[in-house]
Coordinates of C-alpha atoms and ligand atoms in Angstrom, one line a residue:
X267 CA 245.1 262.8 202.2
X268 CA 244.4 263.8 198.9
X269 CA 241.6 264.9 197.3
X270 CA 241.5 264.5 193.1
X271 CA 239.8 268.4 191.8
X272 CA 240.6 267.0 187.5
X273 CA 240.9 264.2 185.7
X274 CA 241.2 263.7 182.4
X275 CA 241.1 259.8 180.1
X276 CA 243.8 259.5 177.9
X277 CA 241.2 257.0 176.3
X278 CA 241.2 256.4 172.8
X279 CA 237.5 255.3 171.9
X280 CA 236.3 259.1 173.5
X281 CA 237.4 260.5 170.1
X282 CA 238.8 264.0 170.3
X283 CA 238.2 266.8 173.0
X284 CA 240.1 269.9 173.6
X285 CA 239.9 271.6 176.7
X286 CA 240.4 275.0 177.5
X287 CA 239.8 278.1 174.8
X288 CA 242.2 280.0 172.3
X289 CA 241.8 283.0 174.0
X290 CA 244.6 283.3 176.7
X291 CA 247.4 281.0 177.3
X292 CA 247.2 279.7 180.8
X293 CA 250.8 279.2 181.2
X294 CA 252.4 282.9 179.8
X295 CA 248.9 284.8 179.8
X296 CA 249.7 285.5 175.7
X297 CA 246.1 286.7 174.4
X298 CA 247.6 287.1 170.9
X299 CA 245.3 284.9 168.8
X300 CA 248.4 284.6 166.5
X301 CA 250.5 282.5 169.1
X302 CA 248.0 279.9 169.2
X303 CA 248.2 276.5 166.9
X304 CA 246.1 274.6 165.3
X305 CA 243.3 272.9 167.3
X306 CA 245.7 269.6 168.0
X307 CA 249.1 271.5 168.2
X308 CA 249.0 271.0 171.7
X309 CA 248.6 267.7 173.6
X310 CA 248.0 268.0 177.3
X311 CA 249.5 265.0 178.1
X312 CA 252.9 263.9 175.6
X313 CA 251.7 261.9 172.7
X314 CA 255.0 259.9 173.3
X315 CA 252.9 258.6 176.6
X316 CA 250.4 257.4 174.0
X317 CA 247.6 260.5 173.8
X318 CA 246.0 261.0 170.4
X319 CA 242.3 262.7 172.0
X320 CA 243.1 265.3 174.5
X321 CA 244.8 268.6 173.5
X322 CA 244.6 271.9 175.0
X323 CA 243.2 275.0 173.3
X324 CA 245.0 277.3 176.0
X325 CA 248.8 276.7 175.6
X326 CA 250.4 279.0 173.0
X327 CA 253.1 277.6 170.2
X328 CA 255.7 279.1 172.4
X329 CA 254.9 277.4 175.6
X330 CA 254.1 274.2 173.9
X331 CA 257.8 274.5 172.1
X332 CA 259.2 274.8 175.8
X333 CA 257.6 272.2 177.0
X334 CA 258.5 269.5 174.5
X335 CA 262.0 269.7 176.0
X336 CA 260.6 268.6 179.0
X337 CA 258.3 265.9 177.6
X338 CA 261.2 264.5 175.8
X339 CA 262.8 263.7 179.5
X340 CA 259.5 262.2 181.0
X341 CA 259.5 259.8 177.8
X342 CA 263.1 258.7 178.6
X343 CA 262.5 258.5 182.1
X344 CA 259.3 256.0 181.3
X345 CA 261.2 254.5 178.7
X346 CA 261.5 250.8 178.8
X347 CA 257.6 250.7 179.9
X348 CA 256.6 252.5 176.7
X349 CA 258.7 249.3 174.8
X350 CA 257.2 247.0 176.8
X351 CA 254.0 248.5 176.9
X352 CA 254.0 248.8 173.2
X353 CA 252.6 252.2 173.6
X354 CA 252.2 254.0 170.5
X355 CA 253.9 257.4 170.1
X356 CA 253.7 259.8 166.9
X357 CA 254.7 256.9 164.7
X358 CA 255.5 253.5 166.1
X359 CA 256.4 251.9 169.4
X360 CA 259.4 253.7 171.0
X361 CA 262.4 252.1 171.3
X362 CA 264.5 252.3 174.6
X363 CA 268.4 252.1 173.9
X364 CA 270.4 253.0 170.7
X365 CA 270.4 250.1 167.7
X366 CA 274.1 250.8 167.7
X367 CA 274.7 250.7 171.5
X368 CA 275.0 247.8 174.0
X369 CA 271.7 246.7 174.7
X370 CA 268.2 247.5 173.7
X371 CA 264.9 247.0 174.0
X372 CA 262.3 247.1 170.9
X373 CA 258.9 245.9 169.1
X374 CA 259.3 244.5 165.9
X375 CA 257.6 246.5 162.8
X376 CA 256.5 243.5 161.3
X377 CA 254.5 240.8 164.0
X378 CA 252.9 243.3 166.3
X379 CA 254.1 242.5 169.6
X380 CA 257.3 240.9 168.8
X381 CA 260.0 242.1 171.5
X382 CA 263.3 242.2 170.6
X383 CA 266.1 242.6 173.3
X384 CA 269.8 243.2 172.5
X385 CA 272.5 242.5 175.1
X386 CA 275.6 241.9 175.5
X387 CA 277.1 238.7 177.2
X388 CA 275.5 235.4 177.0
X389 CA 271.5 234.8 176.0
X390 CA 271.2 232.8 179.0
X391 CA 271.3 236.1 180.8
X392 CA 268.7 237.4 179.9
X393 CA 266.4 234.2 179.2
X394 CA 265.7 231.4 181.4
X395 CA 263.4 230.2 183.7
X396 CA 263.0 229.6 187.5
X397 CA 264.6 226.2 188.6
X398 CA 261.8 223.6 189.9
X399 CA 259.0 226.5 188.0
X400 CA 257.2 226.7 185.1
X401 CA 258.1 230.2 185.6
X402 CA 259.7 231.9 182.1
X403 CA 262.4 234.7 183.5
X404 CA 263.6 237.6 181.9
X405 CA 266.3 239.5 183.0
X406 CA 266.3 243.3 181.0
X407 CA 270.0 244.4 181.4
X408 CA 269.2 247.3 179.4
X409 CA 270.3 251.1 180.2
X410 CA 267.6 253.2 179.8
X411 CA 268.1 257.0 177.9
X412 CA 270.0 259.2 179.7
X413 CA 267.5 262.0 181.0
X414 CA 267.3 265.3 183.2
X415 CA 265.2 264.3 186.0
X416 CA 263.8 267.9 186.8
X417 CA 262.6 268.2 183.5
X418 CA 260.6 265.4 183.5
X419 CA 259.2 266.1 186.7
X420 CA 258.7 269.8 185.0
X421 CA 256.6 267.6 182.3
X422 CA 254.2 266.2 184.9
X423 CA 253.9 269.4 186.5
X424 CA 253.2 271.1 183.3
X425 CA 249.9 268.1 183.0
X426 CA 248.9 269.1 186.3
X427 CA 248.4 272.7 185.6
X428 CA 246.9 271.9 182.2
X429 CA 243.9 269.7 183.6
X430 CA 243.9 272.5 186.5
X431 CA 240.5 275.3 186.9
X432 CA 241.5 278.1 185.8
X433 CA 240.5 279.5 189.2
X434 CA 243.0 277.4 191.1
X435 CA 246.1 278.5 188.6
X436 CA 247.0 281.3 190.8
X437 CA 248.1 279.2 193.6
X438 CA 251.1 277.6 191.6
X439 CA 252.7 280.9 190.5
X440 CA 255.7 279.3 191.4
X441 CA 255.4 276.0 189.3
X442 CA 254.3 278.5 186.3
X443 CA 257.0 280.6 186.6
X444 CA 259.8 277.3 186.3
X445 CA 257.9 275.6 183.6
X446 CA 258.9 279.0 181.2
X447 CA 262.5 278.8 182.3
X448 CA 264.1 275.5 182.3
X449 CA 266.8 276.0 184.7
X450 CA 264.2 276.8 187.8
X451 CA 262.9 273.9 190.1
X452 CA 259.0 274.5 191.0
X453 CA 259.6 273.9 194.5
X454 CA 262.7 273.9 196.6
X455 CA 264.2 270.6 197.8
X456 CA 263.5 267.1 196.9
X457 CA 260.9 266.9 194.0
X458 CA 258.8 263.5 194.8
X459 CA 257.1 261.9 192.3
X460 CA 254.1 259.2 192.6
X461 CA 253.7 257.1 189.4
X462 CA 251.3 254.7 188.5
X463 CA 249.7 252.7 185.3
X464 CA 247.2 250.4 184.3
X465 CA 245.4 249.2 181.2
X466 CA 242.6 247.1 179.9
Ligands
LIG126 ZN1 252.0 280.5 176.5

């Protein structure tokens, strides 16, 4: 099986913490002290997903530009569960779907966790409950955003490698050499992806 070498909390009440130093980028080995950020410029896991405390001090501006292309396609990917989750990005509460489309899925400025789902056809397609239940049922007939699916797996690999020893980076040559160009998979064949969440 597998055996976990890092792990990091995404956990808010820890305050800050940077890992890593400004010294040499451990994606593109820049040790230009000019292509680093500011202390939060890079967050090692997207603060789409909800991170405000954990950055890294050893991705470079450049690096952390690529990378947000990828990030943007994890987010879409995990969409509707950021809604739903009411997971706070940069600003507010994502929403999954285009006011101006179809169907939607949103959190109300206003009352907290008010969600609001747009559909087309009938209400009672979405809402109702179970016959002979006290069971509520909600149907979500709403598209997610369209995404790349390599890039977002490109986005989890780039967390991996971030939360990775530095002494263990030289084994994924190959991941680090796709995350800097976007067209090249990390591995050949099928990418598999395990996801899971939880929260208090
Ligand atoms: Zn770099």
């Amino acid at each position: 099986m597998y055996e976990i070498i890092a792990q990091e909390s995404n956990e808010s009440k820890t305050g800050k913490r940077f890992l890593g130093t400004r010294s040499c980028c451990r994606f593109c080995g820049n040790d230009d002290q000019s292509a680093f950020g500011g202390q939060t410029n890079a967050h090692t896991f997207p603060e789409a997903l909800g991170n405000k405390v954990l950055f890294s001090l050893d991705e470079c501006k450049s690096c952390n530009n690529k990378f947000s292309v990828y990030e943007d396609s994890l987010c879409k990917a995990v969409g509707p569960f950021l809604t739903l989750g009411g997971v706070k990005g940069k600003k507010r509460v994502r929403q999954t779907g285009r006011s101006n489309g179809d169907s939607f899925i949103r959190h109300s400025d206003q009352d907290g966790r008010d969600i609001q789902v747009k559909s087309t056809g009938p209400t009672d397609n979405i809402f109702g409950s179970v016959p002979g239940t006290n069971i509520i049922q909600l149907r979500m007939p709403v598209e997610g955003d369209k995404f790349i699916p390599l890039y977002a797996y490109k986005a989890l690999a780039k967390i991996a490698i971030s939360l990775l020893p530095v002494g263990e980076l030289h084994r994924f040559k190959g991941v680090l050499n796709s995350l800097q160009r976007e067209a090249i998979a990390p591995v050949r064949g099928i990418l598999r992806v395990g996801f899971s969440c939880a929260g208090p």
